[in-house]
Coordinates of C-alpha atoms and ligand atoms in Angstrom, one line a residue:
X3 CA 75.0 209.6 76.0
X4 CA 75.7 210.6 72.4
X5 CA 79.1 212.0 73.0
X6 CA 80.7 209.5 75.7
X7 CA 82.3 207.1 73.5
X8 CA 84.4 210.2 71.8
X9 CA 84.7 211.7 75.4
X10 CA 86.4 208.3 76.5
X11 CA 88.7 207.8 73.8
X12 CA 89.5 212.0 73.7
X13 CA 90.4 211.1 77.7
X14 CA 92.2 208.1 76.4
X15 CA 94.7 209.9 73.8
X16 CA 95.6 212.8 75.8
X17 CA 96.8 210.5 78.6
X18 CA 98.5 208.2 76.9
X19 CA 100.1 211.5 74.7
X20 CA 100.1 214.7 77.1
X21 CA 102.1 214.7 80.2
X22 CA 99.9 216.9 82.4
X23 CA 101.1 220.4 83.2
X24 CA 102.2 219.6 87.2
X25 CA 103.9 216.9 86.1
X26 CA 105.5 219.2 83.5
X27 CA 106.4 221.6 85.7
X28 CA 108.1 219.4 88.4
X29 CA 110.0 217.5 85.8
X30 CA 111.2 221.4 84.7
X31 CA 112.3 221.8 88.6
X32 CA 114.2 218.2 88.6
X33 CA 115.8 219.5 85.2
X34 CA 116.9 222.5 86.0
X35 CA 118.2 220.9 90.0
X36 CA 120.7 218.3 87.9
X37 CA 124.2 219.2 87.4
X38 CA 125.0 219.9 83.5
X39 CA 127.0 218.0 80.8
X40 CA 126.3 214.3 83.1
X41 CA 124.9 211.4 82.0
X42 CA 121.9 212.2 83.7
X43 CA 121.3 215.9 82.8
X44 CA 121.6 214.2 79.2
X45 CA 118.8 211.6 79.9
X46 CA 116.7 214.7 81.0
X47 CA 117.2 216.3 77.5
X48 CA 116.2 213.6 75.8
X49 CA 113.2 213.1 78.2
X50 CA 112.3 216.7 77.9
X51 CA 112.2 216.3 74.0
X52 CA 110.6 212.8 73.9
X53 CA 107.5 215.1 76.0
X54 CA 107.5 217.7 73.2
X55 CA 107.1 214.8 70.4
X56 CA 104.4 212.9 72.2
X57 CA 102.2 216.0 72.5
X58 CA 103.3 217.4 68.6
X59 CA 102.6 213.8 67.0
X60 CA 100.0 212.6 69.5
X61 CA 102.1 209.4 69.9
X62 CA 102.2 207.7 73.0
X63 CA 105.0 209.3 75.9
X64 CA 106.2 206.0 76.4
X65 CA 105.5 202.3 74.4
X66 CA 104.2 201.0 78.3
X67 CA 101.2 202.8 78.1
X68 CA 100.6 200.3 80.9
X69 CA 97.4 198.6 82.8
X70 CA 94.4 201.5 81.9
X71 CA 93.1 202.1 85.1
X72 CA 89.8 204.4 85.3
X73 CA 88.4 205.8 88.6
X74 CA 84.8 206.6 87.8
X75 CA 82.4 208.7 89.9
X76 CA 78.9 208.9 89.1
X77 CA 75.4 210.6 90.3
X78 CA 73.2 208.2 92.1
X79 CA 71.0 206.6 89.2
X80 CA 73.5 206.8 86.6
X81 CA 73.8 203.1 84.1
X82 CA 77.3 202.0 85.4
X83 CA 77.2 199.0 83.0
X84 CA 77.1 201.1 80.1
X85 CA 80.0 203.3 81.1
X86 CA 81.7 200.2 81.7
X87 CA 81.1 199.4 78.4
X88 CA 81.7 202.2 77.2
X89 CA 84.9 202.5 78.8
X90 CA 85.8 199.3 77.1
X91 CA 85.2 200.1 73.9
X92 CA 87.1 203.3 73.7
X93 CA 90.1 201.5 75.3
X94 CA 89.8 198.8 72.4
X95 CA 89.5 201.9 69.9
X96 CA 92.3 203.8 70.9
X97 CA 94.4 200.4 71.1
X98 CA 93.7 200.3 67.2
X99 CA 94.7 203.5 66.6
X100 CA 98.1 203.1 68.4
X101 CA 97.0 205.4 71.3
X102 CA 97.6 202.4 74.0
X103 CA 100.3 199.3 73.3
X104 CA 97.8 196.0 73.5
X105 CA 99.2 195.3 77.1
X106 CA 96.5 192.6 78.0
X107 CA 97.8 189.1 78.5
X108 CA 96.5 185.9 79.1
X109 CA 98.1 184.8 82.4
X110 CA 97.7 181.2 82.1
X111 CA 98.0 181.0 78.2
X112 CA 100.3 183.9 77.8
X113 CA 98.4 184.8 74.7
X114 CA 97.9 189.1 74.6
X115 CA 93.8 189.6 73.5
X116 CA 95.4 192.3 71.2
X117 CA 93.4 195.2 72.1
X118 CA 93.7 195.6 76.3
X119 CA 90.9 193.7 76.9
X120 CA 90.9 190.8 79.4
X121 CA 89.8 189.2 82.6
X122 CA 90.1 192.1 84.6
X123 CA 91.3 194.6 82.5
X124 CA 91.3 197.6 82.2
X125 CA 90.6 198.1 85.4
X126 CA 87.6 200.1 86.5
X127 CA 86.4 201.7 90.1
X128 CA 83.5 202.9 90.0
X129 CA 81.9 205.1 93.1
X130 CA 78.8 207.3 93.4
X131 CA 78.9 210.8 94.6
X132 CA 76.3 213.4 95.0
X133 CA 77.6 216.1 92.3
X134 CA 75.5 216.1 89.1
X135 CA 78.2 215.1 86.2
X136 CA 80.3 211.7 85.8
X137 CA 83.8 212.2 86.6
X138 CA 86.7 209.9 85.2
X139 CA 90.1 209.7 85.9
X140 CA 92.7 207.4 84.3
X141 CA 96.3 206.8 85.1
X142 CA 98.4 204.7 82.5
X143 CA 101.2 203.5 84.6
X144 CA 103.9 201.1 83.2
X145 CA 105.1 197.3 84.0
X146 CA 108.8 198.7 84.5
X147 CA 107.4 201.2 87.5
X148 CA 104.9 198.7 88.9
X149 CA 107.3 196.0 89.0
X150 CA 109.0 198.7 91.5
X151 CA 105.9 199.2 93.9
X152 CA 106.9 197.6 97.4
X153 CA 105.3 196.9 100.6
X154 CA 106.7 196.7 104.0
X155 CA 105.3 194.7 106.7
X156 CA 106.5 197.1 109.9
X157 CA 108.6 196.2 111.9
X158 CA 111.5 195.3 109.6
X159 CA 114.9 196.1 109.0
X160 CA 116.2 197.6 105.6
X161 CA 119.3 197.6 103.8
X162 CA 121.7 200.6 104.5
X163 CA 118.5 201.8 106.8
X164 CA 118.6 199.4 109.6
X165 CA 114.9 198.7 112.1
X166 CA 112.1 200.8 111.1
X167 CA 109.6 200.8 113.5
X168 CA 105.8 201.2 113.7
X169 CA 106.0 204.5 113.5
X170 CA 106.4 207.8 111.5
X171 CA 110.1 207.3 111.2
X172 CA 109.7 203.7 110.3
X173 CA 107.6 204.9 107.8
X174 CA 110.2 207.6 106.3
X175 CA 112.4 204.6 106.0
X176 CA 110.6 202.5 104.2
X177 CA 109.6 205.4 101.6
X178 CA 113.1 206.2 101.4
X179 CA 114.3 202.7 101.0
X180 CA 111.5 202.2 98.1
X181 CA 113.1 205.3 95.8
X182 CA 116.4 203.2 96.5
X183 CA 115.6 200.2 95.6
X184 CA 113.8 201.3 92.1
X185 CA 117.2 202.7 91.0
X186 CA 117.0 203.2 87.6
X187 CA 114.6 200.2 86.5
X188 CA 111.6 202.4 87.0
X189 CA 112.5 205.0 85.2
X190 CA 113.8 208.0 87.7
X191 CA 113.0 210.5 88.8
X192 CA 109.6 208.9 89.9
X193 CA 107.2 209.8 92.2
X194 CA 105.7 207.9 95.2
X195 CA 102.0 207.3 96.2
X196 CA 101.7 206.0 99.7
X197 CA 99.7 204.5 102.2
X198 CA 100.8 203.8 105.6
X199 CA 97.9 201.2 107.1
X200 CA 95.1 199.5 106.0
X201 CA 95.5 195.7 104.6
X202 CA 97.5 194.0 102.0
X203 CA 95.6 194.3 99.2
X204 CA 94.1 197.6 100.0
X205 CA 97.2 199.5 101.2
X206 CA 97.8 199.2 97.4
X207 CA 95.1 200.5 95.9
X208 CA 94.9 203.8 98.2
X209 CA 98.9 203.8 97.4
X210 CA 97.9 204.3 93.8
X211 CA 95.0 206.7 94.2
X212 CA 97.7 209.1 95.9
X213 CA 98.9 209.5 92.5
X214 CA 95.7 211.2 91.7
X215 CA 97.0 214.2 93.4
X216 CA 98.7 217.2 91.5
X217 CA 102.7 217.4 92.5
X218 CA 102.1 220.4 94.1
X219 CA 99.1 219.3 96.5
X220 CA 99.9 220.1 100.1
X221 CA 98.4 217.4 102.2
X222 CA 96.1 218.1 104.5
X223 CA 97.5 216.5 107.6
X224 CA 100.4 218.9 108.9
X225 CA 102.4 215.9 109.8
X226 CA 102.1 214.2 106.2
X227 CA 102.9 217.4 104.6
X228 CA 105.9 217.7 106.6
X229 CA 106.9 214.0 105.4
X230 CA 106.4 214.4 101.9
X231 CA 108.1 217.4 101.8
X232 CA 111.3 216.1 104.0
X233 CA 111.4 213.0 101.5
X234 CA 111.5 214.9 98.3
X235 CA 114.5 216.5 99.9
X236 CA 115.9 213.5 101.3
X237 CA 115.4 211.4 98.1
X238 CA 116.8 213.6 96.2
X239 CA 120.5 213.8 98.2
X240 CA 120.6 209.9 97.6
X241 CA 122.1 210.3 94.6
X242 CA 120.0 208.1 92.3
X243 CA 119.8 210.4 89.2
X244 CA 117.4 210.3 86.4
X245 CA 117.6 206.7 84.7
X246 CA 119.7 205.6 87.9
X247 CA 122.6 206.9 86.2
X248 CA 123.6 208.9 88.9
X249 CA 122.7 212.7 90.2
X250 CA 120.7 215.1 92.0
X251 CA 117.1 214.2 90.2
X252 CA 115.2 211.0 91.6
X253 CA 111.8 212.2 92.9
X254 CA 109.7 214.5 91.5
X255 CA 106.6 213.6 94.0
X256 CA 105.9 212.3 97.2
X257 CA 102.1 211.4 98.0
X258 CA 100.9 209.8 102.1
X259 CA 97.9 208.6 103.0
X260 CA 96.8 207.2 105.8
X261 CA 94.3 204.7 106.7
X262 CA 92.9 202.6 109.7
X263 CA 94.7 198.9 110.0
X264 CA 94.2 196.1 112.0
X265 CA 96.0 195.9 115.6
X266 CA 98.4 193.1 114.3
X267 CA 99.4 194.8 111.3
X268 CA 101.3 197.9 109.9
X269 CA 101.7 197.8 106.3
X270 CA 103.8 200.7 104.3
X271 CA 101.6 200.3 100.7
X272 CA 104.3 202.3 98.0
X273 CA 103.4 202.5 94.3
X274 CA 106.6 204.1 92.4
X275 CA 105.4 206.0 89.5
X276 CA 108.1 207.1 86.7
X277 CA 108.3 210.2 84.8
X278 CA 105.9 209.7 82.2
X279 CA 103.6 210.1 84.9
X280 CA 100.4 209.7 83.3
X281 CA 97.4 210.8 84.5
X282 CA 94.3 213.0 83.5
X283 CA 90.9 213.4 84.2
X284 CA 86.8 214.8 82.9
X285 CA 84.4 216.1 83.9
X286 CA 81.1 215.2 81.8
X287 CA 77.6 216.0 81.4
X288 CA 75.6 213.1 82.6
X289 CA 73.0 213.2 80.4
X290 CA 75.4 213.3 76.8
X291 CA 78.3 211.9 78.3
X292 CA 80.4 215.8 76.3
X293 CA 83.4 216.8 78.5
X294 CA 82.7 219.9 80.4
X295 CA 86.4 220.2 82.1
X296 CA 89.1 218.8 81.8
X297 CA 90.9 217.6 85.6
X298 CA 94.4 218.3 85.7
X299 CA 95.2 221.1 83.2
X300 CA 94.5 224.6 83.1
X301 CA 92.0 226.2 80.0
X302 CA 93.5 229.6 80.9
X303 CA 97.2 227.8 80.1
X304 CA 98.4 226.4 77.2
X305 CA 100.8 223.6 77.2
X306 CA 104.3 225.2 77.2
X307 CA 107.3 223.1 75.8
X308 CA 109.4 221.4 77.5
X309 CA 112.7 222.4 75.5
X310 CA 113.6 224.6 72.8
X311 CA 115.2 222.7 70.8
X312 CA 115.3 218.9 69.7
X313 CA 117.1 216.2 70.6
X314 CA 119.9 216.0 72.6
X315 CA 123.2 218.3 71.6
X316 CA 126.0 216.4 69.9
X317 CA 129.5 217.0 71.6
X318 CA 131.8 215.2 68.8
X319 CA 132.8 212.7 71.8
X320 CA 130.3 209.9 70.5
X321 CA 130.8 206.5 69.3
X322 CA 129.2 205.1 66.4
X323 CA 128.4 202.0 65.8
X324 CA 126.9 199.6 62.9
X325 CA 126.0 196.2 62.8
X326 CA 127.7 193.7 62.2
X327 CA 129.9 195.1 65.3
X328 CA 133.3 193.7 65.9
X329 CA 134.5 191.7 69.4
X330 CA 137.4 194.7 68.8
X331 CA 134.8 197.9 68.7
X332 CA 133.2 196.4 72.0
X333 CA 136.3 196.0 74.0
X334 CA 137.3 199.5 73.1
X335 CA 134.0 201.1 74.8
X336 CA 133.8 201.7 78.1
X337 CA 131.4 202.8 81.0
X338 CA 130.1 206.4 79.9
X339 CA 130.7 206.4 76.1
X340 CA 128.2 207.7 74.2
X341 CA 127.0 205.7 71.6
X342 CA 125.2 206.2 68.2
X343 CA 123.7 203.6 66.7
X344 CA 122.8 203.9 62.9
X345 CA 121.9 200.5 60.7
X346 CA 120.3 197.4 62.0
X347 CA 119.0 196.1 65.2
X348 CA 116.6 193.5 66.5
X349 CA 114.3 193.6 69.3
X350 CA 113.7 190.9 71.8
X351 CA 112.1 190.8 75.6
X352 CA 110.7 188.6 77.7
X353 CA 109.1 186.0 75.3
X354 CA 112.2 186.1 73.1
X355 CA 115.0 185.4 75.6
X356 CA 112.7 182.7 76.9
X357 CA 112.0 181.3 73.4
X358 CA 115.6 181.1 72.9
X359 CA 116.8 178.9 75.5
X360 CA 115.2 176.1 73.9
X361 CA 115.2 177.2 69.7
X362 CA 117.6 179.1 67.5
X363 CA 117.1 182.5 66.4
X364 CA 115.3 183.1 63.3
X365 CA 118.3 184.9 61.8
X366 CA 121.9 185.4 62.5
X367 CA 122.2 187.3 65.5
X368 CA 126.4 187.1 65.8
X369 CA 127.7 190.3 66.1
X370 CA 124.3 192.0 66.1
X371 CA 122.4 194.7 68.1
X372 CA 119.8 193.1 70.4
X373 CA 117.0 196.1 72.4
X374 CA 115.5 194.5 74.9
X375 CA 111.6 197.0 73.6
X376 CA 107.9 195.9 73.3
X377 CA 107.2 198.5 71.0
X378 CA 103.5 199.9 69.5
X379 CA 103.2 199.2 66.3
X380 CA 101.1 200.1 63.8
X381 CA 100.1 198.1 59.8
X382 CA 100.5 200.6 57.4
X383 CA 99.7 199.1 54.1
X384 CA 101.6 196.1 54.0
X385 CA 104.7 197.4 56.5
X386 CA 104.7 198.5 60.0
X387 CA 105.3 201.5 61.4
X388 CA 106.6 202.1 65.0
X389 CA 104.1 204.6 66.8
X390 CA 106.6 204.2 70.4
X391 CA 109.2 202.4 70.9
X392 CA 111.9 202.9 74.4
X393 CA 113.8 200.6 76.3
X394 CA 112.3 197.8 78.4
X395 CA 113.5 197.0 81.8
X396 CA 116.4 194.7 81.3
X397 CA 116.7 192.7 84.8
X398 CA 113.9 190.7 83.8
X399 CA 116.0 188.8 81.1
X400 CA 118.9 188.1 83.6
X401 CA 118.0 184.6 83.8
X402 CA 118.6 184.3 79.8
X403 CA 121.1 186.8 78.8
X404 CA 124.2 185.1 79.4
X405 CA 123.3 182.4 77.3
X406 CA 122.2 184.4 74.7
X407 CA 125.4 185.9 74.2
X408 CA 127.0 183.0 74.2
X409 CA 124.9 180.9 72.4
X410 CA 124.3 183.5 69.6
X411 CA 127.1 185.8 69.5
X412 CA 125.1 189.1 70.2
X413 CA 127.7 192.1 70.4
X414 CA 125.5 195.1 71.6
X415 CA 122.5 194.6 74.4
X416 CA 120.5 197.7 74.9
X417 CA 117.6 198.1 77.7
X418 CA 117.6 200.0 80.6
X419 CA 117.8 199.4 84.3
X420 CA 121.2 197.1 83.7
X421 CA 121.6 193.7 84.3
X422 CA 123.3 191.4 86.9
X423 CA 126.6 190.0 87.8
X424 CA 125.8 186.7 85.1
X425 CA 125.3 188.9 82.2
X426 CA 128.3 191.1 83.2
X427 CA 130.5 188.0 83.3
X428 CA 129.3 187.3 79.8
X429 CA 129.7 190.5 78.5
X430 CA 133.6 190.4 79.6
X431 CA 133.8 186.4 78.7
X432 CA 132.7 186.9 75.2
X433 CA 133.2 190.6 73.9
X434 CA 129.8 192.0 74.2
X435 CA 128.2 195.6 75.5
X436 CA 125.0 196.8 77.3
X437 CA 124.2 200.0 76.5
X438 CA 121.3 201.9 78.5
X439 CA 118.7 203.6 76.3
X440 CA 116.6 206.1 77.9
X441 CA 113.5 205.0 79.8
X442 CA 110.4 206.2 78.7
X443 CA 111.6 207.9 75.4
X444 CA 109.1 206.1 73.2
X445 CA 108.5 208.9 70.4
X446 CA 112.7 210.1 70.4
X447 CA 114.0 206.1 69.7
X448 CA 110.5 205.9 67.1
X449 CA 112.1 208.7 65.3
X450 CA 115.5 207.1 64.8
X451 CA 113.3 204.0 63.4
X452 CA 113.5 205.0 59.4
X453 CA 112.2 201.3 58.7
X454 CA 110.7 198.6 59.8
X455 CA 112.4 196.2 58.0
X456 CA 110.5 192.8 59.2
X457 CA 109.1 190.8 62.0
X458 CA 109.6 187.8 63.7
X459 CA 107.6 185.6 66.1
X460 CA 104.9 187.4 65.5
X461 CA 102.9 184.7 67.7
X462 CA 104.0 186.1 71.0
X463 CA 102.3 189.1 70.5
X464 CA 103.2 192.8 69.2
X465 CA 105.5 194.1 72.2
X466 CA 106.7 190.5 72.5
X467 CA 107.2 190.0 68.8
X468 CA 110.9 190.1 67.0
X469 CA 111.1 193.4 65.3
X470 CA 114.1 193.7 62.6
X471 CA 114.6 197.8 62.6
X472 CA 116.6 200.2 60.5
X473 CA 117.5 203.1 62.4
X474 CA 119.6 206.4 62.7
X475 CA 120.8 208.4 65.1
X476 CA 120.2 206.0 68.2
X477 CA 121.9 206.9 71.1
X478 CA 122.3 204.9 74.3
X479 CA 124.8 204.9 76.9
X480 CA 127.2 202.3 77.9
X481 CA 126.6 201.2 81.5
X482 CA 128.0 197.6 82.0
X483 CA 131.1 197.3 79.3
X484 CA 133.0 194.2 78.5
X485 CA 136.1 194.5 81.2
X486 CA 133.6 193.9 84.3
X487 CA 132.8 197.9 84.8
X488 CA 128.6 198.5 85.4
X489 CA 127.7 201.9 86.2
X490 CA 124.8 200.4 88.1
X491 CA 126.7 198.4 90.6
X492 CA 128.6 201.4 90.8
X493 CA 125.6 203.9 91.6
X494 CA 123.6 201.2 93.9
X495 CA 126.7 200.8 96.2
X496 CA 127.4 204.9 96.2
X497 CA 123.6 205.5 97.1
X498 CA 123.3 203.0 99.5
X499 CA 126.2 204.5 101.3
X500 CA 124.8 208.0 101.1
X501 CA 121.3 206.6 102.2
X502 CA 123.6 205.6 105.7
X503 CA 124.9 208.9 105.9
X504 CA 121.6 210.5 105.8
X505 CA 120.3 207.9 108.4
X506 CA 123.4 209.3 110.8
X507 CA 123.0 212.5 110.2
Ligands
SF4_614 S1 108.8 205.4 81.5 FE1 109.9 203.5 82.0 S2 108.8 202.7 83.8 FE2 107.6 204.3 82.9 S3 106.1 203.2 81.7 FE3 107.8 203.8 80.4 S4 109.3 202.1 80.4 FE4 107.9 201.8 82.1

């Protein structure tokens, strides 16, 4: 098996860097669908761009690069230790090299093992088949749309949906109340795998494999087909929008299966992918472990861009910004400005915020920009160099934000998803902005990064750590401003009004 360690890692780096041509092409259709010059038509530019730089600098689509999970098929009499091992080492190898953001932490400890390796992770299924060759797939999914995966226990009753019952209908309801509830915290437009049936634990995991199939697969089972089909079209009138800003792009995908479940029980299993909808697959010989084919992507077809032209198109209507950034400059934006950020900024997530509540900041954060990033991160001599770097899901620092602001005088917040009604206060209380970034844009925000000027913390980890950036040409939207305003709110109330008209129609 001279060639499956290379094979692995090859496998590895294109999934983590290449979005796979289906995926490509219904991101194109949910594109072209949204209504130009909106907030979310310009998300998609920047999305479509961030694609382009991922595959041109084979840079990871976005910093998440998520728990590496490998579905491995393999003739009868085939080592499955050693692929395991193998499968392990390439994932540690293309941590190094930046490919995969070390995304493996301790959950007693809290300590990350620095190169995705762990109790349990990656994680690896392995089945035999009959066919000659070892087949692996891998999908790289992300905390922010795993956080949104949701199961329903049926019957129940939904918001804006009302009693879905044990059946088909039931089940629409519950698929369409899952694209709802991810708004824009798991990155829209997504895609949904399903399984309606089975148990708890494994309702999930057939969920998940539904994401194995191309966007374009018909199921098989006329009355599936006809539901995925009716909730792309559904989903997409809800008015979620690409980053939950608001539009006519929210699902790209819709995936059923269906399994056997116990009398008593009628689970709805949903995982919510996002766009940087990651998944590839091999083919190898199983003697040498060399690819033969590549799952997923065409030979005859190269990979076609995704724009023509960079970044997103300046209008002169921006705001720029620098830090230091006055109480004055923040009260003056409001929900919908465009902002460009150029100077300095600091990052801080999860371990951060919490930190903070009980230490003080290990430099002067009044008036300055906080992103709310786990980046990748690679040592380059003796600096570091930011390989992917996007937004983080914002809701999870909630609890701490408020305080923050307060405590610390931070004038800018930038994340994605948007925050709740304590931060909001804050923001209007003490003069402060949250700005959305784009979801997912890892290699469009890394090339606004001209330095990395210094870290903090560096105990908590790499995507947990304190990073002190210079950058240029950052843009972000505003989407909760300092007089009480939050696009969010605003969108989550509108959507869950059109998700009761569609239930009357
Ligand atoms: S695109 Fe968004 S949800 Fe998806 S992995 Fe990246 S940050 Fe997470």
């Amino acid at each position: 098996m001279q060639f499956l360690s290379g094979s692995l890692l090859e496998l590895i780096t294109q999934t983590s860097t290449n979005l796979p041509p289906d995926v490509r092409a219904a991101m194109g259709i949910a594109i072209a669908s949204e209504t130009p010059n909106t907030q979310s038509s310009q998300a998609l530019s920047i999305i479509a761009s961030n694609i382009d730089m991922a595959q041109e600098d084979e840079g990871p689509i976005c910093q998440d690069t998520g728990m590496p999970t490998f579905v491995v098929h393999t003739p009868v009499g085939v080592n499955q230790i050693h692929i395991r091992k193998a499968i392990q080492a390439a994932v540690a190898e293309a941590t190094k090299l930046g490919k995969l953001r070390p995304n493996s932490v301790d959950s007693l400890t809290g300590k990350n093992s620095g190169n995705n390796l762990g109790a349990e992770t990656p994680v690896i299924h392995f089945e035999q088949w009959e066919q000659d060759e070892i087949e692996v797939k891998l999908i790289l999914k992300g905390g922010g749309c795993e956080n949104k995966n949701i199961q329903y226990s049926l019957p129940c009753e939904l918001d804006h949906l009302g009693s879905a019952g044990r059946n088909l209908e039931g089940v629409r309801k519950c698929i369409l109340h899952a694209v709802w509830q991810a708004q824009g915290q798991g990155c829209a437009p997504g895609a949904v795998g399903v399984c309606i049936g089975s148990d708890r634990a494994h309702g999930y995991v057939l969920a998940k494999n539904e994401l194995f199939r191309t966007m374009d697969d018909v199921n098989e089972n006329p009355e599936l087909a006809a539901l995925e089909a009716r909730i792309i079209d559904e989903a997409n009138k809800i008015g979620v929008g690409s980053m939950g800003f608001g539009g006519k792009a929210s699902l790209i995908g819709c995936k059923i299966a269906a399994a056997n479940r116990l009398p008593a029980s009628f689970f709805v299993s949903v995982a919510y992918d996002c766009w940087a909808f990651r998944r590839l697959g091999v083919r190898m010989d199983a003697s040498s472990g060399a690819i033969t084919k590549w799952l997923y992507r065409d030979p005859e077809r190269p990979v076609e861009r995704m724009t023509q032209q960079e970044g997103f198109p300046l209008t002169g209507r921006e705001v720029f910004l620098t830090a230091p950034v006055s109480e004055e400059a923040v009260r003056a934006l409001k929900v919908g400005d465009v902002v460009i950020i150029n100077g300095d900024m600091f990052t801080g997530r999860d371990a951060v915020h919490a930190h903070l509540m009980k230490n003080p900041p290990p430099v002067d954060l009044h008036g300055q920009i906080l992103y709310h990033c786990g980046p990748v991160m690679l040592k380059q001599g003796d600096g570091w160099v930011m390989k992917a770097g996007g937004p983080t899901t914002s809701s999870r620092e909630e609890p701490y934000q408020a305080d923050v602001i307060k405590n610390y005088g931070v004038r800018v917040v930038i994340g994605k998803g948007g925050m709740g009604a304590k931060t909001s206060a804050a923001l209007k209380e003490h003069g402060a902005v949250y700005l959305n970034g784009i979801g997912g844009a890892a290699q469009f925000y890394a090339r606004s990064v001209e330095k990395v000027l210094g870290v903090h913390w560096m105990e908590f980890g790499i995507p947990e750590a304190m990073w002190h950036l210079r950058v240029k040409g950052f843009m972000a939207i505003v989407t909760m401003d300092a007089h009480g305003n939050s696009l969010h709110k605003e969108v989550e109330d509108k959507t869950g009004a059109l998700l009761e008209t569609l239930q009357k129609a």
